[in-house]
């Protein structure tokens, strides 16, 4: 993989409820970008993101997974996150790490992640600065 300017790197964490297709979406992105030669399927246990034996058995993401791909002139760091409430700590931890990385590369104040209910079906994920 070639070197990229920081302006051409995208960190994409896919967050949502369990069984909503987060892993399948990222498997399709990896396939379409040429990272994988076949489309991995959660149901078949053929994906690259849910590689743990327990994840394959349960057909669900338990821990965050990272896959790196390229699209045009961009490096894409895809992060697949668990969707079940039992594993919310994993999601919060990865978001904190992404914010810490962002803060280390900018002059902004340090941020924290807060999960809170919203008026609609999707929970809000806010940083302390409201972005």
PDB file of C-alpha atoms in Angstrom:
ATOM      1  CA  UNK A   1       0.000   0.000   0.000  1.00  0.00           C
ATOM      2  CA  UNK A   2       1.319   3.422  -0.879  1.00  0.00           C
ATOM      3  CA  UNK A   3       1.801   6.321   1.503  1.00  0.00           C
ATOM      4  CA  UNK A   4      -1.039   8.811   1.856  1.00  0.00           C
ATOM      5  CA  UNK A   5      -1.289  12.402   2.996  1.00  0.00           C
ATOM      6  CA  UNK A   6      -3.428  12.749   6.106  1.00  0.00           C
ATOM      7  CA  UNK A   7      -6.003  14.631   4.001  1.00  0.00           C
ATOM      8  CA  UNK A   8      -6.495  11.434   1.968  1.00  0.00           C
ATOM      9  CA  UNK A   9      -7.100   9.078   4.898  1.00  0.00           C
ATOM     10  CA  UNK A  10     -10.614   8.311   6.056  1.00  0.00           C
ATOM     11  CA  UNK A  11     -11.487   6.431   9.250  1.00  0.00           C
ATOM     12  CA  UNK A  12     -14.955   4.951   8.866  1.00  0.00           C
ATOM     13  CA  UNK A  13     -16.531   3.340  11.946  1.00  0.00           C
ATOM     14  CA  UNK A  14     -19.858   1.686  11.176  1.00  0.00           C
ATOM     15  CA  UNK A  15     -22.136   1.796  14.224  1.00  0.00           C
ATOM     16  CA  UNK A  16     -25.677   0.526  14.633  1.00  0.00           C
ATOM     17  CA  UNK A  17     -27.982  -1.995  16.248  1.00  0.00           C
ATOM     18  CA  UNK A  18     -27.354  -5.740  16.004  1.00  0.00           C
ATOM     19  CA  UNK A  19     -28.416  -7.528  12.817  1.00  0.00           C
ATOM     20  CA  UNK A  20     -28.648  -4.352  10.743  1.00  0.00           C
ATOM     21  CA  UNK A  21     -25.990  -5.348   8.184  1.00  0.00           C
ATOM     22  CA  UNK A  22     -22.951  -3.374   9.353  1.00  0.00           C
ATOM     23  CA  UNK A  23     -20.526  -6.227   8.698  1.00  0.00           C
ATOM     24  CA  UNK A  24     -22.205  -7.145   5.398  1.00  0.00           C
ATOM     25  CA  UNK A  25     -21.956  -3.522   4.242  1.00  0.00           C
ATOM     26  CA  UNK A  26     -18.233  -3.404   5.007  1.00  0.00           C
ATOM     27  CA  UNK A  27     -17.643  -6.812   3.392  1.00  0.00           C
ATOM     28  CA  UNK A  28     -19.270  -5.386   0.225  1.00  0.00           C
ATOM     29  CA  UNK A  29     -17.074  -2.262   0.423  1.00  0.00           C
ATOM     30  CA  UNK A  30     -13.955  -4.424   0.719  1.00  0.00           C
ATOM     31  CA  UNK A  31     -15.038  -6.539  -2.237  1.00  0.00           C
ATOM     32  CA  UNK A  32     -15.930  -3.549  -4.436  1.00  0.00           C
ATOM     33  CA  UNK A  33     -12.629  -1.834  -3.659  1.00  0.00           C
ATOM     34  CA  UNK A  34     -10.693  -4.949  -4.668  1.00  0.00           C
ATOM     35  CA  UNK A  35      -9.385  -5.683  -1.167  1.00  0.00           C
ATOM     36  CA  UNK A  36     -11.016  -9.128  -1.284  1.00  0.00           C
ATOM     37  CA  UNK A  37     -11.530 -11.322  -4.335  1.00  0.00           C
ATOM     38  CA  UNK A  38     -14.843 -12.723  -3.121  1.00  0.00           C
ATOM     39  CA  UNK A  39     -17.787 -11.252  -1.253  1.00  0.00           C
ATOM     40  CA  UNK A  40     -17.662 -12.500   2.338  1.00  0.00           C
ATOM     41  CA  UNK A  41     -20.924 -13.467   3.998  1.00  0.00           C
ATOM     42  CA  UNK A  42     -21.656 -13.440   7.727  1.00  0.00           C
ATOM     43  CA  UNK A  43     -24.152 -16.318   7.396  1.00  0.00           C
ATOM     44  CA  UNK A  44     -21.535 -18.531   5.717  1.00  0.00           C
ATOM     45  CA  UNK A  45     -18.649 -17.505   7.967  1.00  0.00           C
ATOM     46  CA  UNK A  46     -16.672 -16.464   4.867  1.00  0.00           C
ATOM     47  CA  UNK A  47     -16.098 -12.809   5.747  1.00  0.00           C
ATOM     48  CA  UNK A  48     -12.791 -11.230   6.698  1.00  0.00           C
ATOM     49  CA  UNK A  49     -14.153  -9.035   9.503  1.00  0.00           C
ATOM     50  CA  UNK A  50     -15.790 -11.630  11.773  1.00  0.00           C
ATOM     51  CA  UNK A  51     -12.811 -13.977  11.891  1.00  0.00           C
ATOM     52  CA  UNK A  52     -12.989 -15.073  15.525  1.00  0.00           C
ATOM     53  CA  UNK A  53     -14.316 -18.601  16.102  1.00  0.00           C
ATOM     54  CA  UNK A  54     -16.986 -17.335  18.504  1.00  0.00           C
ATOM     55  CA  UNK A  55     -18.083 -14.639  16.023  1.00  0.00           C
ATOM     56  CA  UNK A  56     -18.435 -17.218  13.264  1.00  0.00           C
ATOM     57  CA  UNK A  57     -20.407 -19.526  15.572  1.00  0.00           C
ATOM     58  CA  UNK A  58     -22.781 -16.767  16.772  1.00  0.00           C
ATOM     59  CA  UNK A  59     -22.887 -15.026  13.358  1.00  0.00           C
ATOM     60  CA  UNK A  60     -22.391 -11.665  15.020  1.00  0.00           C
ATOM     61  CA  UNK A  61     -19.588  -9.206  15.713  1.00  0.00           C
ATOM     62  CA  UNK A  62     -18.232  -9.393  19.248  1.00  0.00           C
ATOM     63  CA  UNK A  63     -15.128  -7.205  18.994  1.00  0.00           C
ATOM     64  CA  UNK A  64     -14.196  -4.319  16.729  1.00  0.00           C
ATOM     65  CA  UNK A  65     -12.405  -5.276  13.518  1.00  0.00           C
ATOM     66  CA  UNK A  66     -10.254  -3.126  11.262  1.00  0.00           C
ATOM     67  CA  UNK A  67      -9.812  -3.542   7.520  1.00  0.00           C
ATOM     68  CA  UNK A  68      -7.779  -1.192   5.341  1.00  0.00           C
ATOM     69  CA  UNK A  69      -8.592  -0.575   1.713  1.00  0.00           C
ATOM     70  CA  UNK A  70      -7.919   1.909  -1.057  1.00  0.00           C
ATOM     71  CA  UNK A  71     -10.426   3.755  -3.210  1.00  0.00           C
ATOM     72  CA  UNK A  72      -9.233   6.160  -5.880  1.00  0.00           C
ATOM     73  CA  UNK A  73      -6.711   8.406  -4.072  1.00  0.00           C
ATOM     74  CA  UNK A  74      -7.925   7.575  -0.563  1.00  0.00           C
ATOM     75  CA  UNK A  75      -6.898   5.143   2.125  1.00  0.00           C
ATOM     76  CA  UNK A  76      -9.981   3.848   3.933  1.00  0.00           C
ATOM     77  CA  UNK A  77      -9.726   2.426   7.443  1.00  0.00           C
ATOM     78  CA  UNK A  78     -12.979   0.547   7.967  1.00  0.00           C
ATOM     79  CA  UNK A  79     -13.945  -0.286  11.546  1.00  0.00           C
ATOM     80  CA  UNK A  80     -16.679  -2.845  12.104  1.00  0.00           C
ATOM     81  CA  UNK A  81     -18.302  -2.533  15.519  1.00  0.00           C
ATOM     82  CA  UNK A  82     -20.561  -4.828  17.546  1.00  0.00           C
ATOM     83  CA  UNK A  83     -24.247  -3.921  17.563  1.00  0.00           C
ATOM     84  CA  UNK A  84     -25.503  -5.652  20.667  1.00  0.00           C
ATOM     85  CA  UNK A  85     -25.694  -3.682  23.939  1.00  0.00           C
ATOM     86  CA  UNK A  86     -23.544  -6.275  25.718  1.00  0.00           C
ATOM     87  CA  UNK A  87     -20.561  -5.032  23.703  1.00  0.00           C
ATOM     88  CA  UNK A  88     -21.125  -1.246  23.858  1.00  0.00           C
ATOM     89  CA  UNK A  89     -17.820  -0.876  25.704  1.00  0.00           C
ATOM     90  CA  UNK A  90     -15.997  -1.996  22.546  1.00  0.00           C
ATOM     91  CA  UNK A  91     -17.752   0.670  20.500  1.00  0.00           C
ATOM     92  CA  UNK A  92     -17.082   3.435  23.012  1.00  0.00           C
ATOM     93  CA  UNK A  93     -13.411   2.432  23.293  1.00  0.00           C
ATOM     94  CA  UNK A  94     -12.810   2.536  19.533  1.00  0.00           C
ATOM     95  CA  UNK A  95     -14.521   5.918  19.209  1.00  0.00           C
ATOM     96  CA  UNK A  96     -12.392   7.286  22.059  1.00  0.00           C
ATOM     97  CA  UNK A  97      -9.278   6.066  20.229  1.00  0.00           C
ATOM     98  CA  UNK A  98     -10.375   7.705  16.977  1.00  0.00           C
ATOM     99  CA  UNK A  99     -11.005  10.989  18.791  1.00  0.00           C
ATOM    100  CA  UNK A 100      -7.646  10.765  20.572  1.00  0.00           C
ATOM    101  CA  UNK A 101      -5.931  10.249  17.198  1.00  0.00           C
ATOM    102  CA  UNK A 102      -7.813  13.193  15.710  1.00  0.00           C
ATOM    103  CA  UNK A 103      -6.969  15.388  18.715  1.00  0.00           C
ATOM    104  CA  UNK A 104      -3.290  14.491  18.479  1.00  0.00           C
ATOM    105  CA  UNK A 105      -3.267  15.774  14.894  1.00  0.00           C
ATOM    106  CA  UNK A 106      -5.067  19.041  15.515  1.00  0.00           C
ATOM    107  CA  UNK A 107      -5.032  21.975  17.870  1.00  0.00           C
ATOM    108  CA  UNK A 108      -8.528  21.197  19.173  1.00  0.00           C
ATOM    109  CA  UNK A 109      -9.213  20.358  22.785  1.00  0.00           C
ATOM    110  CA  UNK A 110      -9.453  16.718  23.778  1.00  0.00           C
ATOM    111  CA  UNK A 111     -12.869  15.165  23.115  1.00  0.00           C
ATOM    112  CA  UNK A 112     -14.878  12.441  24.813  1.00  0.00           C
ATOM    113  CA  UNK A 113     -17.648  10.208  23.510  1.00  0.00           C
ATOM    114  CA  UNK A 114     -21.159  10.192  24.980  1.00  0.00           C
ATOM    115  CA  UNK A 115     -24.010   7.893  23.981  1.00  0.00           C
ATOM    116  CA  UNK A 116     -27.474   9.236  24.618  1.00  0.00           C
ATOM    117  CA  UNK A 117     -30.994   8.520  23.404  1.00  0.00           C
ATOM    118  CA  UNK A 118     -32.439  10.543  20.569  1.00  0.00           C
ATOM    119  CA  UNK A 119     -35.960  11.393  19.530  1.00  0.00           C
ATOM    120  CA  UNK A 120     -35.748   8.906  16.654  1.00  0.00           C
ATOM    121  CA  UNK A 121     -34.763   5.261  16.259  1.00  0.00           C
ATOM    122  CA  UNK A 122     -31.009   5.977  16.118  1.00  0.00           C
ATOM    123  CA  UNK A 123     -29.067   6.805  19.312  1.00  0.00           C
ATOM    124  CA  UNK A 124     -26.937   9.917  19.152  1.00  0.00           C
ATOM    125  CA  UNK A 125     -23.180   9.726  19.476  1.00  0.00           C
ATOM    126  CA  UNK A 126     -21.799  13.093  20.502  1.00  0.00           C
ATOM    127  CA  UNK A 127     -18.431  14.439  21.433  1.00  0.00           C
ATOM    128  CA  UNK A 128     -18.129  16.967  24.210  1.00  0.00           C
ATOM    129  CA  UNK A 129     -17.748  19.710  21.627  1.00  0.00           C
ATOM    130  CA  UNK A 130     -21.082  18.846  19.992  1.00  0.00           C
ATOM    131  CA  UNK A 131     -19.866  17.458  16.663  1.00  0.00           C
TER     132      UNK A 131
END
